[in-house]
């Protein structure tokens, strides 16, 4: 368990010889790659691998390995609606590569359309944009680059906890706006020391958040379906809770680090929020739909929850009028915590590794597999469909 959680997901490239051999014996297959637009930054900076312009390094990889006859790449950011390039390419795609930052939602309807689909790869961590139940039924393999951006996210969580508790955003805004009103900022600024901080899930990210917070001399808490090793609990001096409710009641700060699946969807609804301590904070870098969007806005507006931060929204990209953009006392960012330049190098290499293994009919790393041979094989997920209710559940 410990070695599984602590493994960094170090990535290596593949044997190009094997790929070449396989490439010459089969017909061309379509790989649909859905990524965000790079714009000016993407054109200038080749290390922004996660954008359309740089395509996870796949164009160069295909060239190097002489796979042009074998693979047809369709790279696009156009993913919404029936006339989008993604939707039009689905019927011919054997592989869909997408990323949580700009997800190509593979719901039941799209999976029905994608008759040739065999493999869905997440460039990053978190495969909730795929209807896992439908993937199981169709025998589609779902794989992600586990571990590739977990440090990146854990650092973001610590940054956002501090931003909220120390009231950073209003303080920064004063500087930009030419103001100097110390009392107004101090009115809601605290030290983190001695506060109770709890994580919902202590997997790769949750555990790293706990480790990074330990030197702040806080009281640490966690809830997870699986308990950490006793030795880790002791080393971190962390209290285990057997339910989210129990953790929510005692914490000044709750950070959410579990995957989105039918058990965790709207885990933080009106009732759960009401159980939280008055004046507490939430940092959610897991998935937007783990929160009930409107219940959170109400809890913030009524001052029951003091502040909210994170980088995940539903759906993504977030609408211009998404209520979290304008609610009081938030420190939200667009979804980028797991797509630092360091993380991009790791998950792009991981995607190429998974694609190469698939082409060569080599086994995938066990920890990368979410759905395999008609079953959910990752213990972090349950069967079911977290893509459902796009319109009704926000
Ligand atoms: P992980 O698989 O290492 O850990 C997930 C943990 O969640 C496991 O310990 C599992 O037991 C626990 N869990 C699952 N369902 C649960 C439930 N119902 N109740 C309690 N615990 C439950 O995954 P990870 O690498 O730590 O990533 C966690 C999630 O963070 C991802 O699934 C993804 O949604 C999100 N994430 C976000 C970003 C970002 O850029 N914001 C990047 C990476 C991952």
Short mmCIF file of C-alpha atoms and ligand atoms in Angstrom, two decimals:
data_model
loop_
_atom_site.label_atom_id
_atom_site.label_comp_id
_atom_site.label_asym_id
_atom_site.label_seq_id
_atom_site.Cartn_x
_atom_site.Cartn_y
_atom_site.Cartn_z
CA UNK A 1 0.00 0.00 0.00
CA UNK A 2 2.69 2.46 1.05
CA UNK A 3 4.93 1.73 -1.89
CA UNK A 4 1.90 2.04 -4.21
CA UNK A 5 0.99 5.44 -2.82
CA UNK A 6 4.51 6.77 -2.65
CA UNK A 7 5.46 5.64 -6.14
CA UNK A 8 6.08 8.73 -8.23
CA UNK A 9 5.01 7.31 -11.54
CA UNK A 10 8.45 7.86 -13.06
CA UNK A 11 8.10 7.59 -16.79
CA UNK A 12 10.35 6.20 -19.44
CA UNK A 13 10.21 6.04 -23.22
CA UNK A 14 9.58 2.85 -25.18
CA UNK A 15 11.49 0.53 -27.37
CA UNK A 16 11.15 2.15 -30.77
CA UNK A 17 12.31 -1.08 -32.48
CA UNK A 18 9.27 -2.98 -31.29
CA UNK A 19 6.96 -0.17 -32.36
CA UNK A 20 8.48 -0.13 -35.84
CA UNK A 21 7.98 -3.84 -36.30
CA UNK A 22 4.34 -3.68 -35.30
CA UNK A 23 3.77 -0.53 -37.30
CA UNK A 24 4.60 -2.15 -40.61
CA UNK A 25 2.11 -4.99 -40.21
CA UNK A 26 -1.18 -3.23 -39.50
CA UNK A 27 -3.55 -0.65 -41.02
CA UNK A 28 -3.88 3.01 -39.94
CA UNK A 29 -5.85 3.76 -36.78
CA UNK A 30 -7.26 7.11 -35.74
CA UNK A 31 -6.13 8.67 -32.49
CA UNK A 32 -8.33 11.57 -31.39
CA UNK A 33 -6.44 13.94 -29.11
CA UNK A 34 -8.47 16.62 -27.34
CA UNK A 35 -6.37 19.36 -25.74
CA UNK A 36 -6.61 23.03 -24.83
CA UNK A 37 -5.53 25.80 -27.21
CA UNK A 38 -1.97 26.99 -26.67
CA UNK A 39 -2.43 30.49 -28.13
CA UNK A 40 0.65 32.73 -28.12
CA UNK A 41 2.19 30.92 -25.12
CA UNK A 42 1.80 27.51 -26.75
CA UNK A 43 3.44 28.67 -29.98
CA UNK A 44 6.43 30.17 -28.14
CA UNK A 45 6.91 27.55 -25.44
CA UNK A 46 7.35 24.01 -26.74
CA UNK A 47 7.29 22.74 -23.16
CA UNK A 48 3.56 23.44 -22.93
CA UNK A 49 3.03 19.91 -24.14
CA UNK A 50 -0.61 19.73 -23.08
CA UNK A 51 -1.86 22.14 -25.77
CA UNK A 52 -3.03 21.52 -29.35
CA UNK A 53 0.08 23.16 -30.81
CA UNK A 54 2.49 20.78 -29.06
CA UNK A 55 0.20 17.73 -28.86
CA UNK A 56 1.96 15.91 -25.99
CA UNK A 57 5.00 15.47 -28.24
CA UNK A 58 3.01 12.89 -30.22
CA UNK A 59 3.77 14.32 -33.67
CA UNK A 60 7.53 14.04 -33.10
CA UNK A 61 7.12 10.62 -31.47
CA UNK A 62 5.17 9.31 -34.46
CA UNK A 63 7.83 10.64 -36.83
CA UNK A 64 10.74 9.25 -34.81
CA UNK A 65 9.13 5.83 -34.65
CA UNK A 66 7.98 5.90 -38.29
CA UNK A 67 4.38 5.38 -37.27
CA UNK A 68 2.85 7.70 -39.89
CA UNK A 69 1.35 4.80 -41.81
CA UNK A 70 0.07 3.29 -38.64
CA UNK A 71 -1.51 6.19 -36.78
CA UNK A 72 -3.65 9.09 -37.95
CA UNK A 73 -3.60 11.88 -35.36
CA UNK A 74 -6.54 14.24 -35.07
CA UNK A 75 -5.61 16.95 -32.56
CA UNK A 76 -8.25 19.48 -31.59
CA UNK A 77 -9.70 21.67 -28.87
CA UNK A 78 -13.08 21.61 -30.62
CA UNK A 79 -15.01 19.26 -28.33
CA UNK A 80 -18.47 20.69 -27.64
CA UNK A 81 -21.59 19.81 -29.57
CA UNK A 82 -22.56 17.59 -32.48
CA UNK A 83 -20.64 19.59 -35.08
CA UNK A 84 -17.38 19.69 -33.16
CA UNK A 85 -14.36 18.00 -34.72
CA UNK A 86 -14.10 15.69 -31.70
CA UNK A 87 -17.68 14.50 -32.13
CA UNK A 88 -17.24 14.02 -35.88
CA UNK A 89 -14.02 12.05 -35.42
CA UNK A 90 -15.39 9.73 -32.73
CA UNK A 91 -16.90 7.09 -35.10
CA UNK A 92 -13.46 6.38 -36.61
CA UNK A 93 -11.33 6.74 -33.43
CA UNK A 94 -9.60 3.68 -31.97
CA UNK A 95 -8.02 5.79 -29.24
CA UNK A 96 -9.21 8.98 -27.52
CA UNK A 97 -6.67 10.97 -25.53
CA UNK A 98 -8.10 13.72 -23.39
CA UNK A 99 -7.14 15.66 -20.31
CA UNK A 100 -8.95 16.81 -17.18
CA UNK A 101 -8.03 20.46 -17.86
CA UNK A 102 -10.03 20.42 -21.13
CA UNK A 103 -12.00 17.19 -20.92
CA UNK A 104 -13.64 15.42 -23.82
CA UNK A 105 -16.64 14.02 -21.92
CA UNK A 106 -17.12 10.44 -23.09
CA UNK A 107 -20.67 9.83 -21.94
CA UNK A 108 -22.91 6.94 -23.01
CA UNK A 109 -24.04 8.70 -26.22
CA UNK A 110 -20.49 9.40 -27.34
CA UNK A 111 -19.31 5.90 -26.46
CA UNK A 112 -22.19 4.51 -28.53
CA UNK A 113 -20.99 6.66 -31.43
CA UNK A 114 -17.37 5.59 -31.02
CA UNK A 115 -17.86 2.09 -32.38
CA UNK A 116 -14.13 1.44 -32.94
CA UNK A 117 -12.95 2.87 -29.61
CA UNK A 118 -10.58 0.55 -27.73
CA UNK A 119 -8.55 2.82 -25.50
CA UNK A 120 -9.26 6.07 -23.62
CA UNK A 121 -6.14 7.71 -22.20
CA UNK A 122 -6.19 10.52 -19.66
CA UNK A 123 -3.23 12.86 -20.07
CA UNK A 124 -2.98 13.43 -16.33
CA UNK A 125 -4.90 11.97 -13.40
CA UNK A 126 -8.68 11.57 -13.04
CA UNK A 127 -10.82 9.65 -15.55
CA UNK A 128 -14.27 10.76 -14.40
CA UNK A 129 -14.90 12.35 -17.82
CA UNK A 130 -15.36 8.80 -19.12
CA UNK A 131 -18.51 6.81 -18.34
CA UNK A 132 -16.67 3.91 -16.76
CA UNK A 133 -19.72 1.69 -16.73
CA UNK A 134 -20.16 2.08 -20.49
CA UNK A 135 -16.41 1.51 -20.98
CA UNK A 136 -16.67 -1.75 -19.00
CA UNK A 137 -19.60 -2.97 -21.08
CA UNK A 138 -17.85 -2.16 -24.36
CA UNK A 139 -14.48 -3.58 -23.27
CA UNK A 140 -12.77 -0.19 -23.68
CA UNK A 141 -9.55 0.15 -21.68
CA UNK A 142 -9.33 3.35 -19.62
CA UNK A 143 -5.84 4.36 -18.52
CA UNK A 144 -4.36 7.45 -16.89
CA UNK A 145 -0.84 8.58 -15.99
CA UNK A 146 -1.17 7.91 -12.26
CA UNK A 147 1.27 9.81 -10.12
CA UNK A 148 2.31 12.20 -12.90
CA UNK A 149 1.06 15.43 -11.33
CA UNK A 150 0.41 14.61 -7.69
CA UNK A 151 3.17 16.82 -6.28
CA UNK A 152 2.00 19.67 -8.53
CA UNK A 153 -1.51 19.42 -7.06
CA UNK A 154 -0.39 18.97 -3.45
CA UNK A 155 1.67 22.18 -3.70
CA UNK A 156 -1.35 24.03 -5.12
CA UNK A 157 -3.50 22.81 -2.23
CA UNK A 158 -1.03 24.14 0.35
CA UNK A 159 -0.81 27.45 -1.53
CA UNK A 160 -4.60 27.84 -1.61
CA UNK A 161 -5.05 26.87 2.05
CA UNK A 162 -2.59 29.61 2.99
CA UNK A 163 -4.20 32.08 0.56
CA UNK A 164 -7.57 31.60 2.27
CA UNK A 165 -6.52 31.41 5.90
CA UNK A 166 -4.12 34.38 5.63
CA UNK A 167 -6.60 36.40 3.51
CA UNK A 168 -4.08 36.84 0.71
CA UNK A 169 -6.35 37.75 -2.22
CA UNK A 170 -7.93 40.88 -0.64
CA UNK A 171 -4.48 41.95 0.60
CA UNK A 172 -3.00 41.61 -2.91
CA UNK A 173 -5.96 43.47 -4.41
CA UNK A 174 -5.33 46.39 -2.04
CA UNK A 175 -1.79 46.71 -3.40
CA UNK A 176 -2.98 46.65 -7.01
CA UNK A 177 -5.76 49.14 -6.25
CA UNK A 178 -3.48 51.63 -4.45
CA UNK A 179 -5.05 51.01 -1.01
CA UNK A 180 -3.48 50.52 2.44
CA UNK A 181 -6.10 49.34 4.96
CA UNK A 182 -4.39 46.96 7.37
CA UNK A 183 -7.34 46.45 9.70
CA UNK A 184 -9.60 45.46 6.83
CA UNK A 185 -7.23 42.63 5.89
CA UNK A 186 -6.33 41.64 9.46
CA UNK A 187 -10.04 41.32 10.23
CA UNK A 188 -10.01 37.95 8.46
CA UNK A 189 -6.34 36.88 8.57
CA UNK A 190 -5.18 33.97 10.73
CA UNK A 191 -2.15 31.74 11.24
CA UNK A 192 -2.51 28.17 10.07
CA UNK A 193 -0.64 26.90 13.11
CA UNK A 194 -2.81 24.94 15.59
CA UNK A 195 -5.77 24.74 13.19
CA UNK A 196 -7.46 21.41 12.37
CA UNK A 197 -6.88 20.50 8.73
CA UNK A 198 -8.42 17.40 7.18
CA UNK A 199 -8.23 15.70 3.81
CA UNK A 200 -11.05 13.76 2.21
CA UNK A 201 -8.96 10.89 0.80
CA UNK A 202 -5.33 10.20 1.50
CA UNK A 203 -4.23 8.70 -1.80
CA UNK A 204 -1.21 9.99 -3.70
CA UNK A 205 -2.29 13.65 -3.48
CA UNK A 206 -4.00 13.59 -0.07
CA UNK A 207 -1.00 11.95 1.55
CA UNK A 208 1.37 14.48 0.00
CA UNK A 209 -0.81 17.31 1.28
CA UNK A 210 -0.61 15.84 4.80
CA UNK A 211 3.17 15.49 4.52
CA UNK A 212 3.57 19.08 3.33
CA UNK A 213 1.34 20.46 6.07
CA UNK A 214 3.06 18.62 8.92
CA UNK A 215 5.78 21.29 9.43
CA UNK A 216 3.07 23.94 9.87
CA UNK A 217 2.26 22.43 13.30
CA UNK A 218 -1.39 21.84 12.54
CA UNK A 219 -3.70 19.06 13.78
CA UNK A 220 -4.01 16.69 10.83
CA UNK A 221 -7.09 14.57 9.98
CA UNK A 222 -8.06 12.28 7.12
CA UNK A 223 -10.92 10.19 5.86
CA UNK A 224 -10.49 7.49 3.20
CA UNK A 225 -12.09 4.23 2.17
CA UNK A 226 -8.73 2.64 2.99
CA UNK A 227 -6.68 3.33 6.06
CA UNK A 228 -3.03 4.41 5.81
CA UNK A 229 -0.32 2.26 7.35
CA UNK A 230 -0.19 2.67 11.13
CA UNK A 231 3.43 3.80 10.78
CA UNK A 232 2.42 6.70 8.49
CA UNK A 233 -0.42 7.72 10.80
CA UNK A 234 2.07 7.81 13.65
CA UNK A 235 4.75 9.67 11.72
CA UNK A 236 2.26 12.36 10.63
CA UNK A 237 0.34 12.31 13.91
CA UNK A 238 -2.83 12.25 11.80
CA UNK A 239 -6.31 11.30 13.09
CA UNK A 240 -8.33 8.85 11.01
CA UNK A 241 -12.10 9.37 10.53
CA UNK A 242 -14.32 6.58 9.31
CA UNK A 243 -16.78 9.02 7.70
CA UNK A 244 -16.63 12.38 5.92
CA UNK A 245 -19.21 13.72 8.37
CA UNK A 246 -16.96 13.01 11.33
CA UNK A 247 -14.04 14.84 9.66
CA UNK A 248 -16.17 17.76 8.44
CA UNK A 249 -17.45 18.49 11.97
CA UNK A 250 -14.02 19.07 13.52
CA UNK A 251 -11.93 20.72 10.81
CA UNK A 252 -11.16 24.38 10.28
CA UNK A 253 -9.94 23.54 6.77
CA UNK A 254 -11.15 20.65 4.61
CA UNK A 255 -9.23 19.72 1.46
CA UNK A 256 -10.85 17.34 -1.02
CA UNK A 257 -8.60 14.84 -2.79
CA UNK A 258 -10.77 11.89 -3.85
CA UNK A 259 -11.75 10.95 -7.41
CA UNK A 260 -15.19 11.84 -8.75
CA UNK A 261 -17.40 8.80 -9.14
CA UNK A 262 -21.01 8.06 -8.22
CA UNK A 263 -20.17 7.71 -4.48
CA UNK A 264 -18.43 11.08 -4.28
CA UNK A 265 -20.60 13.14 -6.64
CA UNK A 266 -22.19 15.95 -4.59
CA UNK A 267 -20.58 14.54 -1.43
CA UNK A 268 -20.52 18.16 -0.23
CA UNK A 269 -24.20 18.97 -0.51
CA UNK A 270 -26.29 21.28 1.66
CA UNK A 271 -26.37 18.78 4.53
CA UNK A 272 -22.62 18.09 4.55
CA UNK A 273 -21.83 21.81 4.35
CA UNK A 274 -24.15 22.48 7.28
CA UNK A 275 -22.16 19.97 9.38
CA UNK A 276 -18.94 21.88 8.82
CA UNK A 277 -17.68 24.27 11.47
CA UNK A 278 -18.93 27.82 11.09
CA UNK A 279 -16.14 29.90 9.61
CA UNK A 280 -14.27 26.95 8.09
CA UNK A 281 -12.60 26.80 4.67
CA UNK A 282 -12.69 24.32 1.76
CA UNK A 283 -10.00 23.68 -0.84
CA UNK A 284 -11.10 21.36 -3.63
CA UNK A 285 -8.64 20.46 -6.38
CA UNK A 286 -10.29 17.06 -6.94
CA UNK A 287 -13.36 17.67 -9.13
CA UNK A 288 -16.01 20.38 -9.28
CA UNK A 289 -18.94 18.01 -9.13
CA UNK A 290 -17.91 16.67 -5.70
CA UNK A 291 -19.48 19.93 -4.51
CA UNK A 292 -23.12 20.85 -5.01
CA UNK A 293 -22.47 24.09 -6.90
CA UNK A 294 -25.40 26.13 -5.59
CA UNK A 295 -25.33 24.77 -2.03
CA UNK A 296 -21.74 26.01 -1.80
CA UNK A 297 -22.68 29.49 -3.00
CA UNK A 298 -25.44 29.60 -0.35
CA UNK A 299 -23.06 28.43 2.39
CA UNK A 300 -20.54 31.13 1.45
CA UNK A 301 -23.15 33.87 1.14
CA UNK A 302 -24.62 33.01 4.55
CA UNK A 303 -21.06 33.21 6.03
CA UNK A 304 -21.25 29.62 7.24
CA UNK A 305 -18.24 28.74 5.05
CA UNK A 306 -15.57 31.44 5.33
CA UNK A 307 -13.76 30.75 2.06
CA UNK A 308 -13.47 28.39 -0.88
CA UNK A 309 -10.58 27.66 -3.25
CA UNK A 310 -9.55 25.07 -5.78
CA UNK A 311 -9.16 24.81 -9.53
CA UNK A 312 -11.87 22.38 -10.61
CA UNK A 313 -15.24 23.27 -12.09
CA UNK A 314 -18.12 21.54 -13.80
CA UNK A 315 -18.40 21.52 -16.71
CA UNK A 316 -15.04 22.69 -18.00
CA UNK A 317 -14.22 25.21 -19.26
CA UNK A 318 -16.34 27.06 -16.69
CA UNK A 319 -19.05 29.30 -18.11
CA UNK A 320 -18.42 33.05 -17.92
CA UNK A 321 -21.36 33.35 -15.54
CA UNK A 322 -20.47 30.36 -13.34
CA UNK A 323 -21.53 31.51 -9.85
CA UNK A 324 -18.24 30.49 -8.24
CA UNK A 325 -16.48 33.19 -10.28
CA UNK A 326 -18.37 35.94 -8.51
CA UNK A 327 -19.17 34.49 -5.08
CA UNK A 328 -17.54 36.24 -2.10
CA UNK A 329 -14.28 35.18 -0.47
CA UNK A 330 -12.98 32.68 -2.99
CA UNK A 331 -9.46 32.07 -4.27
CA UNK A 332 -10.32 29.95 -7.29
CA UNK A 333 -8.08 29.45 -10.32
CA UNK A 334 -8.74 27.82 -13.69
CA UNK A 335 -7.89 24.12 -13.73
CA UNK A 336 -4.09 24.21 -13.89
CA UNK A 337 -2.70 22.80 -10.64
CA UNK A 338 -1.81 19.50 -12.30
CA UNK A 339 -0.48 21.03 -15.49
CA UNK A 340 2.70 22.81 -14.43
CA UNK A 341 5.50 22.48 -16.97
CA UNK A 342 7.08 19.79 -14.78
CA UNK A 343 3.83 17.83 -14.69
CA UNK A 344 3.27 18.17 -18.45
CA UNK A 345 6.62 16.56 -19.24
CA UNK A 346 5.66 13.60 -17.04
CA UNK A 347 2.12 13.06 -18.27
CA UNK A 348 3.05 13.55 -21.94
CA UNK A 349 5.74 10.85 -21.58
CA UNK A 350 3.18 8.65 -19.82
CA UNK A 351 0.66 9.04 -22.65
CA UNK A 352 3.30 8.04 -25.22
CA UNK A 353 4.23 5.06 -23.07
CA UNK A 354 0.60 3.89 -22.83
CA UNK A 355 0.04 4.38 -26.57
CA UNK A 356 3.27 2.53 -27.40
CA UNK A 357 2.33 -0.37 -25.15
CA UNK A 358 -1.09 -0.56 -26.76
CA UNK A 359 0.38 -0.55 -30.28
CA UNK A 360 2.79 -3.31 -29.33
CA UNK A 361 0.23 -5.29 -27.37
CA UNK A 362 2.45 -5.00 -24.32
CA UNK A 363 0.86 -4.95 -20.86
CA UNK A 364 0.25 -1.55 -19.32
CA UNK A 365 1.61 -0.59 -15.91
CA UNK A 366 -0.89 -1.86 -13.39
CA UNK A 367 -1.17 1.49 -11.62
CA UNK A 368 -2.16 3.24 -14.88
CA UNK A 369 -5.24 1.08 -15.45
CA UNK A 370 -8.68 2.31 -14.40
CA UNK A 371 -10.83 -0.03 -16.55
CA UNK A 372 -9.39 -3.20 -18.02
CA UNK A 373 -11.01 -6.26 -19.56
CA UNK A 374 -14.53 -5.09 -18.76
CA UNK A 375 -13.88 -4.24 -15.09
CA UNK A 376 -13.03 -1.23 -12.95
CA UNK A 377 -9.60 -2.33 -11.72
CA UNK A 378 -8.50 0.82 -9.88
CA UNK A 379 -9.54 0.65 -6.26
CA UNK A 380 -9.95 4.44 -6.23
CA UNK A 381 -13.02 4.20 -8.51
CA UNK A 382 -16.36 2.46 -8.43
CA UNK A 383 -18.46 1.35 -11.36
CA UNK A 384 -21.01 3.82 -12.58
CA UNK A 385 -21.23 7.05 -14.46
CA UNK A 386 -19.94 10.31 -13.13
CA UNK A 387 -20.59 11.88 -16.54
CA UNK A 388 -24.33 11.57 -16.16
CA UNK A 389 -26.61 14.50 -15.45
CA UNK A 390 -24.50 17.02 -17.35
CA UNK A 391 -27.31 19.50 -17.33
CA UNK A 392 -29.27 18.69 -14.20
CA UNK A 393 -26.45 18.21 -11.64
CA UNK A 394 -24.11 21.15 -11.36
P1 LIG B 1 -5.30 8.17 -5.85
O1 LIG B 1 -5.94 7.09 -6.64
O2 LIG B 1 -3.86 8.02 -5.49
O3 LIG B 1 -6.10 8.38 -4.50
C1 LIG B 1 -7.47 8.46 -4.46
C2 LIG B 1 -7.90 8.16 -3.03
O4 LIG B 1 -9.29 8.42 -2.94
C3 LIG B 1 -7.70 6.69 -2.66
O5 LIG B 1 -6.95 6.61 -1.46
C4 LIG B 1 -9.11 6.17 -2.49
O6 LIG B 1 -9.22 5.17 -1.50
C5 LIG B 1 -9.85 7.43 -2.10
N1 LIG B 1 -11.29 7.34 -2.35
C6 LIG B 1 -11.94 6.98 -3.48
N2 LIG B 1 -13.26 6.99 -3.30
C7 LIG B 1 -13.47 7.38 -2.01
C8 LIG B 1 -14.63 7.57 -1.24
N3 LIG B 1 -15.85 7.34 -1.72
N4 LIG B 1 -14.46 7.96 0.03
C9 LIG B 1 -13.22 8.16 0.54
N5 LIG B 1 -12.09 7.99 -0.14
C10 LIG B 1 -12.21 7.60 -1.42
O7 LIG B 1 -5.55 9.51 -6.67
P2 LIG B 1 -4.75 10.88 -6.57
O8 LIG B 1 -3.60 10.86 -7.48
O9 LIG B 1 -4.54 11.21 -5.14
O10 LIG B 1 -5.83 11.88 -7.22
C11 LIG B 1 -7.09 12.07 -6.61
C12 LIG B 1 -7.98 12.91 -7.50
O11 LIG B 1 -7.48 14.22 -7.60
C13 LIG B 1 -8.06 12.44 -8.96
O12 LIG B 1 -8.96 11.37 -9.13
C14 LIG B 1 -8.52 13.69 -9.66
O13 LIG B 1 -9.92 13.79 -9.63
C15 LIG B 1 -7.91 14.80 -8.82
N6 LIG B 1 -6.75 15.44 -9.49
C16 LIG B 1 -6.84 16.76 -9.79
C17 LIG B 1 -5.80 17.38 -10.46
C18 LIG B 1 -5.84 18.86 -10.78
O14 LIG B 1 -5.08 19.32 -11.64
N7 LIG B 1 -6.67 19.62 -10.11
C19 LIG B 1 -4.67 16.64 -10.84
C20 LIG B 1 -4.60 15.30 -10.47
C21 LIG B 1 -5.66 14.71 -9.82
#
